[in-house]
Amino acid sequence: GWSLHLNSLEKIPENFNPEVGWSLHLSRVKKVSKGFRPIVDCNLYLESLEEIPEGFNPVVGKELHLSNVTKVFKNFNLKVGRDLHLENLKEIPKGFNPTVGNHLYLTGLKKIPKKFNPLIGGNLYLTGSLNTDANYTRLPENYMFTWQNGKYIQVDNTISKVISKKGNIFKVKGIGL
């Protein structure tokens, strides 16, 4: 229901896909498998991860810390409820346009591709002259985050699993409960 701290873990076990009601700390993990898709209501810390495998698509309600990642795969379109930290990303591949509820940190970039246009609720943080070259679209007011084709939604800053839906009425269960 709360945080899960696995800071001494260096490798993710096969089929390890936790649902965590608060934060998941995996600070020493350097590599994750394609099938690693945790559901984390608040923060996911993967500070030692260097490269993101194709298919990596976690559900993260608040902050995703990928501070050491230098490379992401083509068409990596992640959704993060609040902040996405990719401070060491060196280049943006074709089709990388994440949706971020608040801030996107890309301070390690050297250039921005012309078609880069993420959906951001707050600010895009870049280095120096790149700030003038960057395009991004402002997240619409009252945007509802959904993941895995509507299986998970974020309402009132909390991620919930959708049990059923009729029109715009949802029956949900909180993560980790």
PDB file of N, CA, C and O in Angstrom, residues 93-145:
ATOM      1  N   PRO A  93      14.944  10.561 -30.145  1.00  0.00           N
ATOM      2  CA  PRO A  93      14.659   9.789 -31.353  1.00  0.00           C
ATOM      3  C   PRO A  93      13.343  10.223 -31.991  1.00  0.00           C
ATOM      4  O   PRO A  93      12.511  10.883 -31.357  1.00  0.00           O
ATOM      5  N   LYS A  94      13.174   9.837 -33.233  1.00  0.00           N
ATOM      6  CA  LYS A  94      11.954  10.133 -33.969  1.00  0.00           C
ATOM      7  C   LYS A  94      10.749   9.591 -33.207  1.00  0.00           C
ATOM      8  O   LYS A  94      10.758   8.473 -32.710  1.00  0.00           O
ATOM      9  N   GLY A  95       9.720  10.418 -33.078  1.00  0.00           N
ATOM     10  CA  GLY A  95       8.477   9.989 -32.450  1.00  0.00           C
ATOM     11  C   GLY A  95       8.444  10.102 -30.945  1.00  0.00           C
ATOM     12  O   GLY A  95       7.459   9.732 -30.323  1.00  0.00           O
ATOM     13  N   PHE A  96       9.504  10.611 -30.314  1.00  0.00           N
ATOM     14  CA  PHE A  96       9.500  10.757 -28.856  1.00  0.00           C
ATOM     15  C   PHE A  96       8.784  12.049 -28.499  1.00  0.00           C
ATOM     16  O   PHE A  96       9.296  13.141 -28.695  1.00  0.00           O
ATOM     17  N   ASN A  97       7.559  11.924 -28.017  1.00  0.00           N
ATOM     18  CA  ASN A  97       6.745  13.063 -27.615  1.00  0.00           C
ATOM     19  C   ASN A  97       5.936  12.677 -26.383  1.00  0.00           C
ATOM     20  O   ASN A  97       4.763  12.326 -26.479  1.00  0.00           O
ATOM     21  N   PRO A  98       6.549  12.717 -25.195  1.00  0.00           N
ATOM     22  CA  PRO A  98       5.853  12.290 -23.983  1.00  0.00           C
ATOM     23  C   PRO A  98       4.754  13.268 -23.569  1.00  0.00           C
ATOM     24  O   PRO A  98       4.718  14.418 -24.003  1.00  0.00           O
ATOM     25  N   THR A  99       3.862  12.767 -22.714  1.00  0.00           N
ATOM     26  CA  THR A  99       2.838  13.590 -22.077  1.00  0.00           C
ATOM     27  C   THR A  99       3.209  13.677 -20.606  1.00  0.00           C
ATOM     28  O   THR A  99       3.312  12.656 -19.931  1.00  0.00           O
ATOM     29  N   VAL A 100       3.424  14.904 -20.128  1.00  0.00           N
ATOM     30  CA  VAL A 100       3.925  15.117 -18.775  1.00  0.00           C
ATOM     31  C   VAL A 100       3.043  16.152 -18.090  1.00  0.00           C
ATOM     32  O   VAL A 100       2.888  17.268 -18.585  1.00  0.00           O
ATOM     33  N   GLY A 101       2.481  15.782 -16.939  1.00  0.00           N
ATOM     34  CA  GLY A 101       1.556  16.659 -16.236  1.00  0.00           C
ATOM     35  C   GLY A 101       2.146  17.958 -15.733  1.00  0.00           C
ATOM     36  O   GLY A 101       1.450  18.949 -15.616  1.00  0.00           O
ATOM     37  N   ASN A 102       3.440  17.981 -15.452  1.00  0.00           N
ATOM     38  CA  ASN A 102       4.053  19.199 -14.938  1.00  0.00           C
ATOM     39  C   ASN A 102       5.342  19.502 -15.708  1.00  0.00           C
ATOM     40  O   ASN A 102       5.294  20.091 -16.771  1.00  0.00           O
ATOM     41  N   HIS A 103       6.511  19.090 -15.194  1.00  0.00           N
ATOM     42  CA  HIS A 103       7.782  19.483 -15.795  1.00  0.00           C
ATOM     43  C   HIS A 103       8.496  18.328 -16.495  1.00  0.00           C
ATOM     44  O   HIS A 103       8.466  17.197 -16.020  1.00  0.00           O
ATOM     45  N   LEU A 104       9.164  18.657 -17.597  1.00  0.00           N
ATOM     46  CA  LEU A 104       9.989  17.710 -18.347  1.00  0.00           C
ATOM     47  C   LEU A 104      11.424  18.233 -18.324  1.00  0.00           C
ATOM     48  O   LEU A 104      11.698  19.338 -18.780  1.00  0.00           O
ATOM     49  N   TYR A 105      12.335  17.427 -17.763  1.00  0.00           N
ATOM     50  CA  TYR A 105      13.742  17.810 -17.613  1.00  0.00           C
ATOM     51  C   TYR A 105      14.587  17.096 -18.664  1.00  0.00           C
ATOM     52  O   TYR A 105      14.747  15.877 -18.605  1.00  0.00           O
ATOM     53  N   LEU A 106      15.118  17.859 -19.613  1.00  0.00           N
ATOM     54  CA  LEU A 106      15.949  17.331 -20.697  1.00  0.00           C
ATOM     55  C   LEU A 106      17.219  18.177 -20.826  1.00  0.00           C
ATOM     56  O   LEU A 106      17.592  18.618 -21.910  1.00  0.00           O
ATOM     57  N   THR A 107      17.912  18.395 -19.734  1.00  0.00           N
ATOM     58  CA  THR A 107      19.042  19.323 -19.718  1.00  0.00           C
ATOM     59  C   THR A 107      20.318  18.776 -20.354  1.00  0.00           C
ATOM     60  O   THR A 107      21.270  19.530 -20.537  1.00  0.00           O
ATOM     61  N   GLY A 108      20.362  17.503 -20.725  1.00  0.00           N
ATOM     62  CA  GLY A 108      21.550  16.929 -21.359  1.00  0.00           C
ATOM     63  C   GLY A 108      21.522  16.957 -22.877  1.00  0.00           C
ATOM     64  O   GLY A 108      22.491  16.570 -23.527  1.00  0.00           O
ATOM     65  N   LEU A 109      20.443  17.430 -23.468  1.00  0.00           N
ATOM     66  CA  LEU A 109      20.314  17.435 -24.929  1.00  0.00           C
ATOM     67  C   LEU A 109      21.246  18.446 -25.581  1.00  0.00           C
ATOM     68  O   LEU A 109      21.498  19.525 -25.036  1.00  0.00           O
ATOM     69  N   LYS A 110      21.712  18.087 -26.784  1.00  0.00           N
ATOM     70  CA  LYS A 110      22.552  18.991 -27.576  1.00  0.00           C
ATOM     71  C   LYS A 110      21.755  19.658 -28.689  1.00  0.00           C
ATOM     72  O   LYS A 110      22.094  20.736 -29.147  1.00  0.00           O
ATOM     73  N   LYS A 111      20.694  18.974 -29.160  1.00  0.00           N
ATOM     74  CA  LYS A 111      19.834  19.556 -30.189  1.00  0.00           C
ATOM     75  C   LYS A 111      18.428  18.985 -30.060  1.00  0.00           C
ATOM     76  O   LYS A 111      18.219  17.956 -29.433  1.00  0.00           O
ATOM     77  N   ILE A 112      17.481  19.674 -30.675  1.00  0.00           N
ATOM     78  CA  ILE A 112      16.072  19.279 -30.626  1.00  0.00           C
ATOM     79  C   ILE A 112      15.600  19.022 -32.053  1.00  0.00           C
ATOM     80  O   ILE A 112      15.745  19.900 -32.911  1.00  0.00           O
ATOM     81  N   PRO A 113      15.021  17.851 -32.339  1.00  0.00           N
ATOM     82  CA  PRO A 113      14.479  17.611 -33.681  1.00  0.00           C
ATOM     83  C   PRO A 113      13.280  18.516 -33.961  1.00  0.00           C
ATOM     84  O   PRO A 113      12.557  18.913 -33.042  1.00  0.00           O
ATOM     85  N   LYS A 114      13.048  18.807 -35.218  1.00  0.00           N
ATOM     86  CA  LYS A 114      11.964  19.716 -35.611  1.00  0.00           C
ATOM     87  C   LYS A 114      10.587  19.222 -35.186  1.00  0.00           C
ATOM     88  O   LYS A 114       9.731  20.000 -34.836  1.00  0.00           O
ATOM     89  N   LYS A 115      10.349  17.929 -35.243  1.00  0.00           N
ATOM     90  CA  LYS A 115       9.014  17.400 -34.938  1.00  0.00           C
ATOM     91  C   LYS A 115       8.809  17.070 -33.461  1.00  0.00           C
ATOM     92  O   LYS A 115       7.790  16.518 -33.087  1.00  0.00           O
ATOM     93  N   PHE A 116       9.757  17.429 -32.624  1.00  0.00           N
ATOM     94  CA  PHE A 116       9.614  17.199 -31.185  1.00  0.00           C
ATOM     95  C   PHE A 116       8.581  18.187 -30.651  1.00  0.00           C
ATOM     96  O   PHE A 116       8.726  19.399 -30.780  1.00  0.00           O
ATOM     97  N   ASN A 117       7.496  17.656 -30.075  1.00  0.00           N
ATOM     98  CA  ASN A 117       6.424  18.504 -29.566  1.00  0.00           C
ATOM     99  C   ASN A 117       5.679  17.772 -28.442  1.00  0.00           C
ATOM    100  O   ASN A 117       4.574  17.283 -28.631  1.00  0.00           O
ATOM    101  N   PRO A 118       6.298  17.690 -27.255  1.00  0.00           N
ATOM    102  CA  PRO A 118       5.647  16.990 -26.144  1.00  0.00           C
ATOM    103  C   PRO A 118       4.447  17.772 -25.620  1.00  0.00           C
ATOM    104  O   PRO A 118       4.326  18.976 -25.850  1.00  0.00           O
ATOM    105  N   LEU A 119       3.578  17.079 -24.912  1.00  0.00           N
ATOM    106  CA  LEU A 119       2.411  17.675 -24.261  1.00  0.00           C
ATOM    107  C   LEU A 119       2.779  17.844 -22.788  1.00  0.00           C
ATOM    108  O   LEU A 119       3.017  16.861 -22.089  1.00  0.00           O
ATOM    109  N   ILE A 120       2.866  19.114 -22.322  1.00  0.00           N
ATOM    110  CA  ILE A 120       3.401  19.401 -20.990  1.00  0.00           C
ATOM    111  C   ILE A 120       2.478  20.361 -20.242  1.00  0.00           C
ATOM    112  O   ILE A 120       2.024  21.354 -20.804  1.00  0.00           O
ATOM    113  N   GLY A 121       2.262  20.066 -18.952  1.00  0.00           N
ATOM    114  CA  GLY A 121       1.440  20.942 -18.122  1.00  0.00           C
ATOM    115  C   GLY A 121       2.213  22.075 -17.490  1.00  0.00           C
ATOM    116  O   GLY A 121       1.651  23.112 -17.161  1.00  0.00           O
ATOM    117  N   GLY A 122       3.517  21.902 -17.310  1.00  0.00           N
ATOM    118  CA  GLY A 122       4.345  22.916 -16.659  1.00  0.00           C
ATOM    119  C   GLY A 122       5.392  23.464 -17.609  1.00  0.00           C
ATOM    120  O   GLY A 122       5.072  24.073 -18.617  1.00  0.00           O
ATOM    121  N   ASN A 123       6.666  23.200 -17.297  1.00  0.00           N
ATOM    122  CA  ASN A 123       7.773  23.743 -18.073  1.00  0.00           C
ATOM    123  C   ASN A 123       8.640  22.655 -18.674  1.00  0.00           C
ATOM    124  O   ASN A 123       8.737  21.558 -18.134  1.00  0.00           O
ATOM    125  N   LEU A 124       9.299  23.013 -19.769  1.00  0.00           N
ATOM    126  CA  LEU A 124      10.295  22.175 -20.416  1.00  0.00           C
ATOM    127  C   LEU A 124      11.647  22.760 -20.041  1.00  0.00           C
ATOM    128  O   LEU A 124      11.927  23.917 -20.348  1.00  0.00           O
ATOM    129  N   TYR A 125      12.477  21.958 -19.363  1.00  0.00           N
ATOM    130  CA  TYR A 125      13.786  22.431 -18.932  1.00  0.00           C
ATOM    131  C   TYR A 125      14.861  21.882 -19.855  1.00  0.00           C
ATOM    132  O   TYR A 125      15.042  20.671 -19.964  1.00  0.00           O
ATOM    133  N   LEU A 126      15.567  22.804 -20.525  1.00  0.00           N
ATOM    134  CA  LEU A 126      16.643  22.485 -21.452  1.00  0.00           C
ATOM    135  C   LEU A 126      17.874  23.281 -21.045  1.00  0.00           C
ATOM    136  O   LEU A 126      17.836  24.052 -20.102  1.00  0.00           O
ATOM    137  N   THR A 127      18.954  23.131 -21.820  1.00  0.00           N
ATOM    138  CA  THR A 127      20.174  23.862 -21.551  1.00  0.00           C
ATOM    139  C   THR A 127      20.345  25.003 -22.534  1.00  0.00           C
ATOM    140  O   THR A 127      20.157  24.823 -23.740  1.00  0.00           O
ATOM    141  N   GLY A 128      20.696  26.147 -22.028  1.00  0.00           N
ATOM    142  CA  GLY A 128      21.110  27.300 -22.826  1.00  0.00           C
ATOM    143  C   GLY A 128      20.218  27.666 -23.981  1.00  0.00           C
ATOM    144  O   GLY A 128      19.020  27.865 -23.831  1.00  0.00           O
ATOM    145  N   SER A 129      20.805  27.724 -25.177  1.00  0.00           N
ATOM    146  CA  SER A 129      20.110  28.209 -26.374  1.00  0.00           C
ATOM    147  C   SER A 129      18.999  27.272 -26.849  1.00  0.00           C
ATOM    148  O   SER A 129      18.155  27.666 -27.639  1.00  0.00           O
ATOM    149  N   LEU A 130      18.996  26.037 -26.382  1.00  0.00           N
ATOM    150  CA  LEU A 130      17.934  25.115 -26.794  1.00  0.00           C
ATOM    151  C   LEU A 130      16.564  25.588 -26.338  1.00  0.00           C
ATOM    152  O   LEU A 130      15.553  25.237 -26.940  1.00  0.00           O
ATOM    153  N   ASN A 131      16.518  26.364 -25.278  1.00  0.00           N
ATOM    154  CA  ASN A 131      15.238  26.866 -24.783  1.00  0.00           C
ATOM    155  C   ASN A 131      14.479  27.644 -25.848  1.00  0.00           C
ATOM    156  O   ASN A 131      13.257  27.611 -25.892  1.00  0.00           O
ATOM    157  N   THR A 132      15.170  28.345 -26.719  1.00  0.00           N
ATOM    158  CA  THR A 132      14.510  29.127 -27.760  1.00  0.00           C
ATOM    159  C   THR A 132      14.102  28.263 -28.949  1.00  0.00           C
ATOM    160  O   THR A 132      13.253  28.654 -29.733  1.00  0.00           O
ATOM    161  N   ASP A 133      14.708  27.067 -29.098  1.00  0.00           N
ATOM    162  CA  ASP A 133      14.413  26.182 -30.225  1.00  0.00           C
ATOM    163  C   ASP A 133      13.271  25.212 -29.946  1.00  0.00           C
ATOM    164  O   ASP A 133      12.794  24.539 -30.843  1.00  0.00           O
ATOM    165  N   ALA A 134      12.849  25.098 -28.712  1.00  0.00           N
ATOM    166  CA  ALA A 134      11.929  24.039 -28.308  1.00  0.00           C
ATOM    167  C   ALA A 134      10.472  24.401 -28.535  1.00  0.00           C
ATOM    168  O   ALA A 134      10.045  25.514 -28.254  1.00  0.00           O
ATOM    169  N   ASN A 135       9.740  23.426 -29.031  1.00  0.00           N
ATOM    170  CA  ASN A 135       8.286  23.525 -29.147  1.00  0.00           C
ATOM    171  C   ASN A 135       7.677  22.551 -28.158  1.00  0.00           C
ATOM    172  O   ASN A 135       8.194  21.462 -27.950  1.00  0.00           O
ATOM    173  N   TYR A 136       6.588  22.952 -27.569  1.00  0.00           N
ATOM    174  CA  TYR A 136       5.790  21.995 -26.808  1.00  0.00           C
ATOM    175  C   TYR A 136       4.371  22.521 -26.753  1.00  0.00           C
ATOM    176  O   TYR A 136       4.114  23.710 -26.911  1.00  0.00           O
ATOM    177  N   THR A 137       3.450  21.601 -26.583  1.00  0.00           N
ATOM    178  CA  THR A 137       2.039  21.944 -26.506  1.00  0.00           C
ATOM    179  C   THR A 137       1.629  21.927 -25.040  1.00  0.00           C
ATOM    180  O   THR A 137       1.992  21.011 -24.298  1.00  0.00           O
ATOM    181  N   ARG A 138       0.894  22.921 -24.631  1.00  0.00           N
ATOM    182  CA  ARG A 138       0.424  23.022 -23.252  1.00  0.00           C
ATOM    183  C   ARG A 138      -0.683  21.996 -23.026  1.00  0.00           C
ATOM    184  O   ARG A 138      -1.612  21.869 -23.821  1.00  0.00           O
ATOM    185  N   LEU A 139      -0.574  21.245 -21.958  1.00  0.00           N
ATOM    186  CA  LEU A 139      -1.566  20.252 -21.575  1.00  0.00           C
ATOM    187  C   LEU A 139      -2.897  20.953 -21.323  1.00  0.00           C
ATOM    188  O   LEU A 139      -2.937  21.962 -20.617  1.00  0.00           O
ATOM    189  N   PRO A 140      -3.996  20.471 -21.896  1.00  0.00           N
ATOM    190  CA  PRO A 140      -5.289  21.124 -21.660  1.00  0.00           C
ATOM    191  C   PRO A 140      -5.685  21.082 -20.184  1.00  0.00           C
ATOM    192  O   PRO A 140      -5.351  20.143 -19.466  1.00  0.00           O
ATOM    193  N   GLU A 141      -6.391  22.109 -19.755  1.00  0.00           N
ATOM    194  CA  GLU A 141      -6.887  22.148 -18.377  1.00  0.00           C
ATOM    195  C   GLU A 141      -7.812  20.954 -18.155  1.00  0.00           C
ATOM    196  O   GLU A 141      -8.571  20.559 -19.039  1.00  0.00           O
ATOM    197  N   ASN A 142      -7.754  20.370 -16.975  1.00  0.00           N
ATOM    198  CA  ASN A 142      -8.574  19.205 -16.602  1.00  0.00           C
ATOM    199  C   ASN A 142      -8.284  17.970 -17.455  1.00  0.00           C
ATOM    200  O   ASN A 142      -9.162  17.133 -17.664  1.00  0.00           O
ATOM    201  N   TYR A 143      -7.070  17.852 -17.956  1.00  0.00           N
ATOM    202  CA  TYR A 143      -6.670  16.674 -18.729  1.00  0.00           C
ATOM    203  C   TYR A 143      -6.736  15.438 -17.838  1.00  0.00           C
ATOM    204  O   TYR A 143      -6.288  15.461 -16.701  1.00  0.00           O
ATOM    205  N   MET A 144      -7.345  14.367 -18.331  1.00  0.00           N
ATOM    206  CA  MET A 144      -7.422  13.127 -17.566  1.00  0.00           C
ATOM    207  C   MET A 144      -6.380  12.149 -18.098  1.00  0.00           C
ATOM    208  O   MET A 144      -6.432  11.741 -19.246  1.00  0.00           O
ATOM    209  N   PHE A 145      -5.426  11.802 -17.244  1.00  0.00           N
ATOM    210  CA  PHE A 145      -4.422  10.819 -17.609  1.00  0.00           C
ATOM    211  C   PHE A 145      -5.036   9.427 -17.581  1.00  0.00           C
ATOM    212  O   PHE A 145      -5.730   9.068 -16.624  1.00  0.00           O
TER     213      PHE A 145
END
